[in-house]
Coordinates of C-alpha atoms in Angstrom, one line a residue:
M25 CA 0.0 0.0 0.0
A26 CA 1.3 3.5 -0.8
N27 CA 2.3 5.9 2.0
P28 CA -1.0 7.1 3.5
G29 CA 0.5 10.5 4.0
A30 CA 1.5 10.9 0.3
K31 CA -0.1 13.8 -1.7
N32 CA -2.1 13.2 -4.8
G33 CA -1.8 15.3 -8.0
N34 CA -3.9 18.1 -6.6
G35 CA -1.7 18.6 -3.6
H36 CA -4.1 16.7 -1.3
R37 CA -3.3 13.8 0.9
N38 CA -4.9 10.5 0.1
G39 CA -6.2 8.0 2.7
S40 CA -5.0 5.1 0.5
S41 CA -3.7 4.2 -2.9
N42 CA -6.8 2.0 -3.3
N43 CA -9.2 4.9 -3.9
G44 CA -10.0 3.9 -7.5
Y45 CA -10.7 0.3 -6.4
L46 CA -12.8 1.5 -3.4
E47 CA -15.1 3.4 -5.7
T48 CA -16.1 0.1 -7.4
L49 CA -17.2 -1.3 -4.1
E50 CA -20.5 -0.9 -2.2
G51 CA -20.5 1.8 0.5
E52 CA -20.1 -0.5 3.5
E53 CA -17.3 -2.6 1.9
A54 CA -15.4 0.5 1.0
L55 CA -16.0 2.0 4.5
A56 CA -14.6 -1.2 6.1
I57 CA -11.4 -0.9 4.1
I58 CA -11.1 2.8 5.0
R59 CA -11.5 1.9 8.7
R60 CA -8.8 -0.8 8.4
N61 CA -6.4 1.6 6.8
L62 CA -7.1 4.3 9.4
K63 CA -6.7 1.8 12.2
S64 CA -3.4 0.6 10.8
S65 CA -2.0 4.0 10.3
A66 CA 0.6 5.0 12.9
M67 CA 2.4 8.1 14.0
D68 CA 3.7 8.9 10.5
S69 CA 0.2 9.4 9.2
E70 CA -1.4 10.9 12.3
G71 CA -3.1 14.2 11.3
T72 CA -2.4 13.8 7.5
H73 CA -4.6 10.9 6.6
F74 CA -8.0 11.4 4.9
D75 CA -10.0 10.0 2.0
G76 CA -8.7 12.6 -0.4
N77 CA -10.7 11.9 -3.5
F78 CA -14.1 11.1 -2.0
P79 CA -16.8 13.8 -1.7
H80 CA -17.0 15.5 1.7
V81 CA -19.7 17.9 2.8
F82 CA -18.9 20.3 5.7
V83 CA -22.1 21.7 7.3
V84 CA -21.9 24.7 9.6
F85 CA -24.9 25.0 11.9
G86 CA -25.2 28.5 13.2
A87 CA -23.6 29.9 10.0
S88 CA -24.8 33.4 10.6
G89 CA -23.3 33.7 14.0
D90 CA -20.1 35.3 15.4
L91 CA -18.2 32.1 15.8
A92 CA -18.9 31.1 12.2
K93 CA -17.9 34.4 10.6
K94 CA -14.9 35.0 12.8
K95 CA -13.4 31.5 13.1
I96 CA -15.0 28.7 11.2
Y97 CA -15.4 30.2 7.7
P98 CA -12.0 31.9 7.9
T99 CA -10.4 28.6 8.9
L100 CA -12.1 26.7 6.1
W101 CA -10.9 29.3 3.7
W102 CA -7.3 29.1 4.9
L103 CA -7.3 25.3 4.6
Y104 CA -8.8 25.5 1.1
R105 CA -6.3 28.2 0.1
D106 CA -3.4 26.0 1.2
N107 CA -4.7 22.9 -0.6
L108 CA -5.1 21.0 2.7
L109 CA -8.7 19.8 2.2
P110 CA -10.0 16.8 0.2
S111 CA -10.4 18.0 -3.4
A112 CA -14.1 17.2 -3.6
T113 CA -15.3 19.2 -0.6
K114 CA -18.5 21.4 -0.4
F115 CA -19.5 23.7 2.4
F116 CA -23.0 24.2 3.6
G117 CA -24.2 26.9 6.0
Y118 CA -27.4 26.5 8.0
A119 CA -29.1 29.1 10.2
R120 CA -32.4 30.8 10.9
S121 CA -31.3 34.0 9.2
K122 CA -32.3 34.3 5.6
L123 CA -29.0 35.0 3.8
S124 CA -27.5 34.5 0.4
V125 CA -24.0 33.1 0.0
D126 CA -22.9 36.6 -1.2
E127 CA -24.3 38.1 2.0
L128 CA -22.6 35.5 4.1
K129 CA -19.3 36.2 2.2
E130 CA -19.5 39.9 3.0
K131 CA -20.1 39.1 6.7
C132 CA -17.0 36.9 6.8
R133 CA -14.7 38.8 4.5
P134 CA -13.2 41.1 7.3
Y135 CA -11.8 38.1 9.1
M136 CA -10.5 36.0 6.2
K137 CA -7.1 37.6 5.5
V138 CA -7.3 37.5 1.7
E139 CA -4.1 38.7 -0.1
S140 CA -4.4 40.6 -3.4
D141 CA -3.0 37.6 -5.4
Q142 CA -5.6 35.3 -3.8
Q143 CA -8.8 36.8 -5.1
E144 CA -9.3 34.2 -7.8
K145 CA -8.8 31.4 -5.2
F146 CA -11.1 33.2 -2.8
E147 CA -13.9 33.3 -5.4
E148 CA -13.3 29.6 -6.1
F149 CA -13.8 28.9 -2.4
W150 CA -17.1 30.7 -2.2
A151 CA -18.3 29.0 -5.4
L152 CA -18.2 25.8 -3.3
N153 CA -20.4 27.3 -0.6
Y154 CA -24.2 26.9 -0.2
Y155 CA -26.6 28.2 2.3
V156 CA -29.9 26.9 3.6
A157 CA -32.2 28.9 5.9
G158 CA -34.3 26.9 8.3
S159 CA -35.5 26.6 11.9
Y160 CA -33.7 24.6 14.5
D161 CA -36.9 22.8 15.8
G162 CA -38.6 21.7 12.5
R163 CA -37.8 18.3 11.1
R164 CA -39.0 19.3 7.7
D165 CA -36.2 21.9 7.3
F166 CA -33.6 19.3 8.2
E167 CA -35.1 17.0 5.6
L168 CA -34.8 19.7 3.0
L169 CA -31.2 20.3 4.1
N170 CA -30.4 16.6 3.7
Q171 CA -31.9 16.6 0.2
E172 CA -29.5 19.4 -0.7
L173 CA -26.5 17.5 0.8
C174 CA -27.4 14.3 -1.1
K175 CA -27.1 16.1 -4.5
F176 CA -23.3 16.4 -4.0
E177 CA -22.7 12.9 -2.8
V178 CA -21.8 11.2 -6.1
G179 CA -20.1 7.8 -6.2
K180 CA -20.1 4.9 -3.7
V181 CA -18.5 6.8 -0.8
A182 CA -19.2 10.2 0.6
N183 CA -18.5 11.7 4.1
R184 CA -20.2 14.3 6.2
L185 CA -18.9 16.7 8.9
F186 CA -21.2 18.8 11.1
Y187 CA -20.0 21.8 13.0
L188 CA -22.4 22.8 15.8
A189 CA -21.7 26.5 16.4
L190 CA -24.9 26.8 18.3
P191 CA -26.3 28.2 21.6
P192 CA -27.0 25.6 24.3
S193 CA -30.7 26.4 24.0
V194 CA -31.1 24.7 20.6
F195 CA -28.3 22.1 20.9
E196 CA -30.4 19.1 21.9
T197 CA -33.1 19.7 19.3
V198 CA -30.6 20.2 16.5
T199 CA -28.6 17.0 17.3
V200 CA -31.8 14.9 17.4
H201 CA -32.7 16.2 13.9
I202 CA -29.2 15.6 12.6
R203 CA -29.3 12.0 13.8
N204 CA -32.8 11.4 12.5
T205 CA -32.6 13.1 9.1
C206 CA -29.1 14.2 8.1
M207 CA -26.7 11.4 8.7
G208 CA -24.9 10.3 5.5
Q209 CA -25.4 6.8 4.3
K210 CA -22.3 6.4 2.1
G211 CA -19.5 7.0 4.5
W212 CA -18.6 8.4 7.9
N213 CA -20.3 11.1 9.9
R214 CA -18.4 13.4 12.3
V215 CA -19.9 16.0 14.7
I216 CA -17.8 18.9 16.0
V217 CA -19.2 20.2 19.3
E218 CA -18.2 23.6 20.7
K219 CA -18.2 24.5 24.4
P220 CA -19.9 25.2 26.7
F221 CA -20.1 21.4 27.5
G222 CA -22.6 22.1 30.3
R223 CA -22.4 24.4 33.3
D224 CA -21.5 21.8 36.0
A225 CA -21.2 18.0 36.5
D226 CA -24.9 17.3 36.2
S227 CA -25.6 19.4 33.1
S228 CA -22.5 18.1 31.4
N229 CA -23.3 14.5 32.2
A230 CA -26.9 15.1 30.9
L231 CA -25.4 16.5 27.6
S232 CA -23.0 13.6 27.3
N233 CA -25.7 11.1 27.9
H234 CA -27.9 12.8 25.3
L235 CA -25.1 12.8 22.7
S236 CA -24.2 9.1 23.5
K237 CA -27.7 8.1 22.5
L238 CA -27.3 9.7 19.1
F239 CA -23.7 9.3 18.2
T240 CA -20.8 7.0 19.0
E241 CA -17.8 8.5 20.8
E242 CA -15.7 8.0 17.6
Q243 CA -18.2 10.4 15.8
L244 CA -17.9 13.2 18.4
Y245 CA -15.2 15.9 18.4
R246 CA -15.5 18.2 21.4
I247 CA -13.3 21.1 20.4
D248 CA -11.1 23.0 22.9
H249 CA -9.1 25.3 20.6
Y250 CA -6.3 25.5 23.1
L251 CA -5.4 21.9 22.3
G252 CA -4.7 23.1 18.7
K253 CA -2.1 25.7 19.7
E254 CA 1.5 24.9 18.6
M255 CA 3.2 24.9 22.1
V256 CA 0.4 22.9 23.7
Q257 CA 0.8 20.3 21.0
N258 CA 4.6 20.5 21.5
L259 CA 4.2 19.3 25.1
M260 CA 4.3 15.7 24.1
T261 CA 7.6 16.1 22.2
I262 CA 9.2 18.2 24.9
R263 CA 8.3 15.7 27.6
F264 CA 8.9 12.4 26.0
G265 CA 11.4 13.2 23.2
N266 CA 14.1 14.7 25.3
Q267 CA 16.2 12.8 27.9
I268 CA 17.4 16.1 29.4
F269 CA 13.9 16.9 30.7
S270 CA 12.2 13.5 31.3
P271 CA 14.3 12.4 34.3
T272 CA 13.6 15.6 36.2
W273 CA 9.9 15.7 35.5
N274 CA 8.8 14.6 39.0
R275 CA 8.4 15.6 42.7
N276 CA 12.1 15.1 43.5
N277 CA 13.1 18.0 41.2
V278 CA 10.0 20.2 40.6
A279 CA 9.0 22.6 43.3
S280 CA 5.7 23.8 41.6
V281 CA 4.0 24.3 38.3
L282 CA 2.3 27.5 37.3
I283 CA -0.1 27.6 34.3
T284 CA -1.1 31.1 33.4
F285 CA -3.7 32.7 31.1
K286 CA -3.7 36.6 31.2
E287 CA -5.6 39.1 29.1
P288 CA -4.9 42.8 29.2
F289 CA -8.5 43.8 28.4
G290 CA -11.9 43.6 30.2
T291 CA -15.3 42.6 29.0
Q292 CA -15.4 45.4 26.5
G293 CA -19.2 45.8 26.7
R294 CA -19.9 42.0 26.5
G295 CA -20.0 41.4 30.2
G296 CA -23.6 40.1 30.1
Y297 CA -22.4 36.9 28.3
F298 CA -19.3 36.6 30.4
D299 CA -21.2 37.1 33.7
D300 CA -23.2 34.0 33.1
F301 CA -20.1 31.9 33.0
G302 CA -17.2 33.6 34.8
I303 CA -13.5 33.1 34.3
I304 CA -13.5 29.6 35.9
R305 CA -15.9 28.1 33.3
D306 CA -14.5 30.3 30.5
V307 CA -10.8 29.4 30.8
M308 CA -9.8 27.4 33.9
Q309 CA -12.0 24.3 33.8
N310 CA -11.2 23.7 30.2
H311 CA -8.1 25.3 28.7
L312 CA -5.9 25.3 31.8
L313 CA -7.0 21.9 33.0
Q314 CA -6.3 20.4 29.6
I315 CA -2.8 21.8 29.6
L316 CA -2.2 20.6 33.2
S317 CA -3.2 17.0 32.2
L318 CA -0.7 17.1 29.3
V319 CA 2.1 18.4 31.6
A320 CA 1.4 15.9 34.3
M321 CA 0.5 12.7 32.5
E322 CA 2.6 9.6 32.4
K323 CA 4.2 8.5 29.1
P324 CA 1.4 6.8 27.0
A325 CA 2.0 3.3 25.5
T326 CA 1.9 4.8 22.0
C327 CA 1.0 8.0 20.3
H328 CA -2.5 6.7 19.5
P329 CA -5.1 9.3 20.5
D330 CA -6.9 7.0 23.0
D331 CA -3.6 6.0 24.7
I332 CA -2.8 9.7 25.2
R333 CA -6.3 10.5 26.5
N334 CA -6.2 7.5 28.8
E335 CA -3.2 9.0 30.6
K336 CA -4.8 12.4 30.8
V337 CA -7.9 10.9 32.5
K338 CA -5.6 9.1 35.0
V339 CA -4.2 12.5 36.0
L340 CA -7.6 14.0 36.5
K341 CA -8.8 11.0 38.5
S342 CA -5.9 11.6 40.9
M343 CA -7.1 15.1 41.8
E344 CA -9.5 16.0 44.6
P345 CA -12.4 18.5 44.0
L346 CA -11.5 22.1 44.7
T347 CA -12.7 23.9 47.8
K348 CA -12.9 27.6 48.6
D349 CA -9.6 27.4 50.5
D350 CA -7.8 26.3 47.3
V351 CA -8.7 29.5 45.4
V352 CA -8.3 33.3 45.2
L353 CA -11.1 35.0 43.4
G354 CA -10.9 38.6 42.1
Q355 CA -12.9 41.2 40.1
Y356 CA -11.3 44.2 38.4
V357 CA -12.2 47.8 39.2
A358 CA -11.5 50.9 37.1
N359 CA -8.0 52.3 36.8
P360 CA -8.4 56.1 37.2
N361 CA -5.1 56.6 35.4
G362 CA -6.0 54.3 32.5
Q363 CA -4.9 55.2 29.0
D364 CA -8.2 54.3 27.3
Q365 CA -11.9 54.2 27.9
D366 CA -11.9 50.4 28.6
S367 CA -9.4 50.6 31.4
R368 CA -11.2 53.5 33.1
M369 CA -14.2 51.1 33.5
G370 CA -14.5 48.5 36.2
Y371 CA -16.3 45.2 35.6
L372 CA -19.4 46.5 37.4
D373 CA -19.3 49.6 35.2
D374 CA -20.2 47.5 32.2
P375 CA -23.9 48.3 31.5
T376 CA -24.5 44.7 30.6
V377 CA -23.3 43.4 34.0
P378 CA -25.7 43.2 37.0
K379 CA -24.6 45.9 39.5
D380 CA -24.5 43.3 42.4
S381 CA -22.5 40.7 40.4
V382 CA -19.9 38.7 42.3
T383 CA -18.7 36.8 39.2
P384 CA -14.9 36.4 39.3
T385 CA -12.9 37.9 36.5
Y386 CA -9.7 36.5 38.0
A387 CA -9.1 33.1 39.6
L388 CA -6.1 31.3 41.0
A389 CA -6.5 27.7 42.1
V390 CA -4.1 25.3 43.7
V391 CA -4.6 21.6 42.8
K392 CA -2.7 18.6 44.0
I393 CA -2.1 15.4 42.0
N394 CA -2.2 12.4 44.3
N395 CA 0.1 10.0 42.5
E396 CA 3.7 8.8 42.8
R397 CA 5.2 11.3 40.4
W398 CA 3.6 14.5 41.7
D399 CA 2.7 13.8 45.3
G400 CA 3.2 17.1 47.2
V401 CA 3.8 19.3 44.1
P402 CA 1.4 22.2 43.8
F403 CA -0.1 22.9 40.4
I404 CA -1.2 26.5 40.3
L405 CA -3.8 27.5 37.7
R406 CA -4.1 31.3 37.2
C407 CA -6.3 33.2 34.8
G408 CA -7.8 36.7 34.6
K409 CA -9.0 39.6 32.6
A410 CA -7.9 43.3 32.7
L411 CA -4.4 42.3 33.8
N412 CA -1.0 43.8 33.0
E413 CA -0.2 41.8 29.9
R414 CA -1.4 39.2 27.4
K415 CA 0.2 35.9 28.1
A416 CA -0.4 32.2 28.3
E417 CA 2.4 30.0 29.5
V418 CA 3.5 26.9 31.5
R419 CA 6.2 27.6 34.1
I420 CA 7.8 24.6 35.7
Q421 CA 9.9 25.8 38.6
Y422 CA 12.6 23.6 40.0
Q423 CA 13.7 23.1 43.6
D424 CA 16.4 25.2 45.1
V425 CA 19.9 24.0 44.4
P426 CA 21.0 21.8 47.3
G427 CA 24.3 22.5 49.0
D428 CA 24.4 26.1 47.9
I429 CA 28.0 27.5 47.8
F430 CA 27.0 30.9 46.4
D431 CA 25.6 32.5 49.6
G432 CA 21.9 32.3 48.5
K433 CA 22.4 34.2 45.3
P434 CA 21.1 31.5 42.8
K435 CA 17.4 31.9 41.8
R436 CA 15.4 28.9 40.9
N437 CA 15.7 27.3 37.4
E438 CA 12.5 27.4 35.4
L439 CA 11.4 25.7 32.2
V440 CA 8.9 28.0 30.5
I441 CA 6.7 27.0 27.6
R442 CA 5.2 30.2 26.2
V443 CA 1.9 29.4 24.4
Q444 CA 1.1 32.9 23.3
P445 CA 2.0 35.5 22.2
G446 CA 5.3 34.7 20.6
E447 CA 5.6 30.9 20.9
A448 CA 8.8 30.0 22.7
L449 CA 10.5 27.5 24.9
Y450 CA 13.2 28.7 27.3
V451 CA 15.1 27.6 30.4
K452 CA 15.7 30.3 33.0
M453 CA 19.1 29.6 34.6
M454 CA 22.0 31.2 36.5
T455 CA 25.3 32.1 34.9
K456 CA 28.3 34.2 35.7
S457 CA 28.0 37.8 34.6
P458 CA 30.5 38.6 31.8
G459 CA 33.5 40.5 33.0
I460 CA 36.2 40.5 35.6
T461 CA 34.0 40.1 38.6
F462 CA 32.5 36.9 39.9
D463 CA 28.9 38.0 39.9
M464 CA 25.8 36.0 39.0
E465 CA 22.8 36.8 36.9
E466 CA 19.7 35.2 35.5
T467 CA 19.6 34.5 31.8
E468 CA 18.0 31.9 29.5
L469 CA 18.6 29.2 27.0
D470 CA 16.1 30.4 24.4
L471 CA 14.1 28.8 21.6
T472 CA 11.9 31.6 20.3
Y473 CA 9.9 30.4 17.3
G474 CA 9.8 33.9 15.7
H475 CA 13.6 33.7 15.6
R476 CA 14.4 30.1 15.1
Y477 CA 11.5 29.4 12.7
K478 CA 11.0 32.9 11.3
D479 CA 10.2 31.7 7.8
V480 CA 7.6 29.2 9.0
K481 CA 3.9 30.2 9.2
L482 CA 2.3 28.6 12.2
P483 CA -1.3 27.5 11.5
D484 CA -4.2 28.8 13.6
A485 CA -5.4 26.4 16.3
Y486 CA -8.8 26.0 14.5
E487 CA -6.9 25.0 11.3
R488 CA -5.2 22.2 13.0
L489 CA -8.3 20.9 14.7
I490 CA -10.7 21.1 11.7
L491 CA -8.1 19.3 9.6
D492 CA -7.8 16.7 12.4
V493 CA -11.5 16.0 12.1
F494 CA -11.2 15.4 8.3
C495 CA -8.3 13.0 9.2
G496 CA -10.2 11.2 11.9
S497 CA -7.7 12.1 14.6
Q498 CA -9.2 12.6 18.1
M499 CA -5.9 13.2 19.8
H500 CA -6.5 16.9 20.4
F501 CA -10.2 16.6 21.3
V502 CA -11.9 16.1 24.7
R503 CA -13.3 12.6 25.4
S504 CA -16.5 12.2 27.5
D505 CA -14.7 10.7 30.5
E506 CA -12.1 13.6 30.5
L507 CA -15.0 16.1 30.5
S508 CA -16.7 14.2 33.4
E509 CA -13.6 14.3 35.5
A510 CA -13.0 18.0 34.8
W511 CA -16.4 18.9 36.0
R512 CA -16.1 16.6 39.1
I513 CA -13.1 18.7 40.1
F514 CA -14.7 22.1 39.6
T515 CA -18.4 21.7 40.3
P516 CA -18.3 21.9 44.1
L517 CA -16.4 25.2 43.9
L518 CA -18.7 26.6 41.3
H519 CA -21.8 25.7 43.3
Y520 CA -20.2 27.3 46.4
I521 CA -19.7 30.6 44.5
E522 CA -23.3 30.6 43.2
R523 CA -24.8 29.6 46.5
E524 CA -22.7 31.7 49.0
R525 CA -21.8 34.6 46.6
P526 CA -18.4 35.3 48.2
E527 CA -17.2 38.8 47.5
P528 CA -14.3 38.7 45.0
I529 CA -11.1 40.7 45.9
K530 CA -10.9 43.9 44.0
Y531 CA -7.9 44.5 41.7
V532 CA -7.1 47.5 39.5
Y533 CA -7.4 47.2 35.8
G534 CA -3.9 46.7 34.3
S535 CA -2.4 45.3 37.5
R536 CA -0.9 41.8 38.1
G537 CA -4.1 40.9 39.9
P538 CA -4.9 40.5 43.6
K539 CA -1.9 40.6 45.9
E540 CA -3.5 37.7 47.8
A541 CA -2.8 35.6 44.7
D542 CA 0.9 36.2 44.9
R543 CA 0.8 35.2 48.6
K544 CA -1.0 32.0 47.6
C545 CA 1.7 31.2 45.1
D546 CA 4.4 31.8 47.8
E547 CA 2.6 29.6 50.2
N548 CA 2.6 26.9 47.6
N549 CA 6.3 26.8 46.8
F550 CA 6.3 29.1 43.8
K551 CA 8.9 31.9 44.2
Y552 CA 8.4 35.1 42.2
Y553 CA 11.5 37.2 42.3
G554 CA 10.5 40.0 39.9
S555 CA 14.1 40.4 38.9
Y556 CA 14.1 38.7 35.5
K557 CA 12.4 39.7 32.3
W558 CA 12.4 37.4 29.3
Q559 CA 13.3 39.2 26.1
P560 CA 11.9 37.5 23.1
K561 CA 14.3 37.4 20.2
L562 CA 12.1 38.4 17.2

């Protein structure tokens, strides 16, 4: 059999060299061969393997919404522009709004980054787009949509992808109609689900149970876009592909781990939406916990997606639910010296936010992993809005040097994985200052992607993940048991906040956050010196 990652004449990757033969078979026979090929593919074809010459239909439910115009359609355009999709792919939008394809194109155009020499290709992309207006609760509209999809499924094999960019209020109804009226009969069906995946353990489990009655776990792709980011995906290689790091990745060497997500802006007039979720549901329970599980997991048996996700679940099962004593909660207030209108408004000044809201815009949580590798090592999750910088990173801080002969001058070593902005990996270390004196200073061994890989265009997270769905790789998607464990950890804390309404600590827009959070870090063996500033080499 030919290399499953090889490209065909159109620059697309084929799932197999048997495509011509498969087209002569009945749908189920062909599908069985495809499944065997996919199952036998190993690390070399992970993320590059799809049925390149078969028709694919990509359906966007909620096509008129913000997520579709800002993320999904731009991503589909970039994948099409770069010849990364199967050659016979059509795109269908479905929503309640009555729109033409041209009107949809104009809504999406500002977000699609079209260069002057790409206009012809851009028009080709939109020529492959179709739009159907219909309700979310009427079976007849879904039957009409299915009739339109069937028109493009020529041949013995055809595959369907459904992206659910929908509000929770219509989610269950739409998924029932998809299952009953829109499932393709000639190939595989894959359903991409956007968060929120519930609000707590009970609602999440109810959603998972609902979906499990309609689709198999192999058909479901719960998307967390943070799992598509370059440095998050790099964690596997950093951890398990380097002997220099692997032996020290344990409680004997690591003092603490800090995982941070910071935004330098507030709610910008959209606080009404944010207030219903808060920073814990918005960032910590999903993005940061997913990163933690990748940092902390044991080496999987193979690079197969389920082997990786099995190890992530083991980490989550080793964690106790959070309590109020494990967290610091904050809410930003106006900065009277702010440089712009947004910074001179506190969270409660947002007209869309209830005046008595106690929703946290900042949260720091300390979790412990009760297993042999990490027993006693604090994992600190920190996230917030209206802070002093935009940053997402993992900071692994090592223990103090034993037997210090330098009179307490050495600062702790840190391995820092910068997720955004400016992807980088660097090791903070002590070295002698250049010159005649024997002084010490902090410096770094630095791999900044903008310098080392300056000619490489890193794909957007959604590009990676949507391509993974075409390829059938679930490595970077959330499995139902992962989701259940994540909610088990956070639900008691979330219910406490909603029931007791504790007053969040106020912090000024543009600051580092509540000072109590720094004290919490110090109490949990993370030392912040404030004497070192990483200088990205761009």
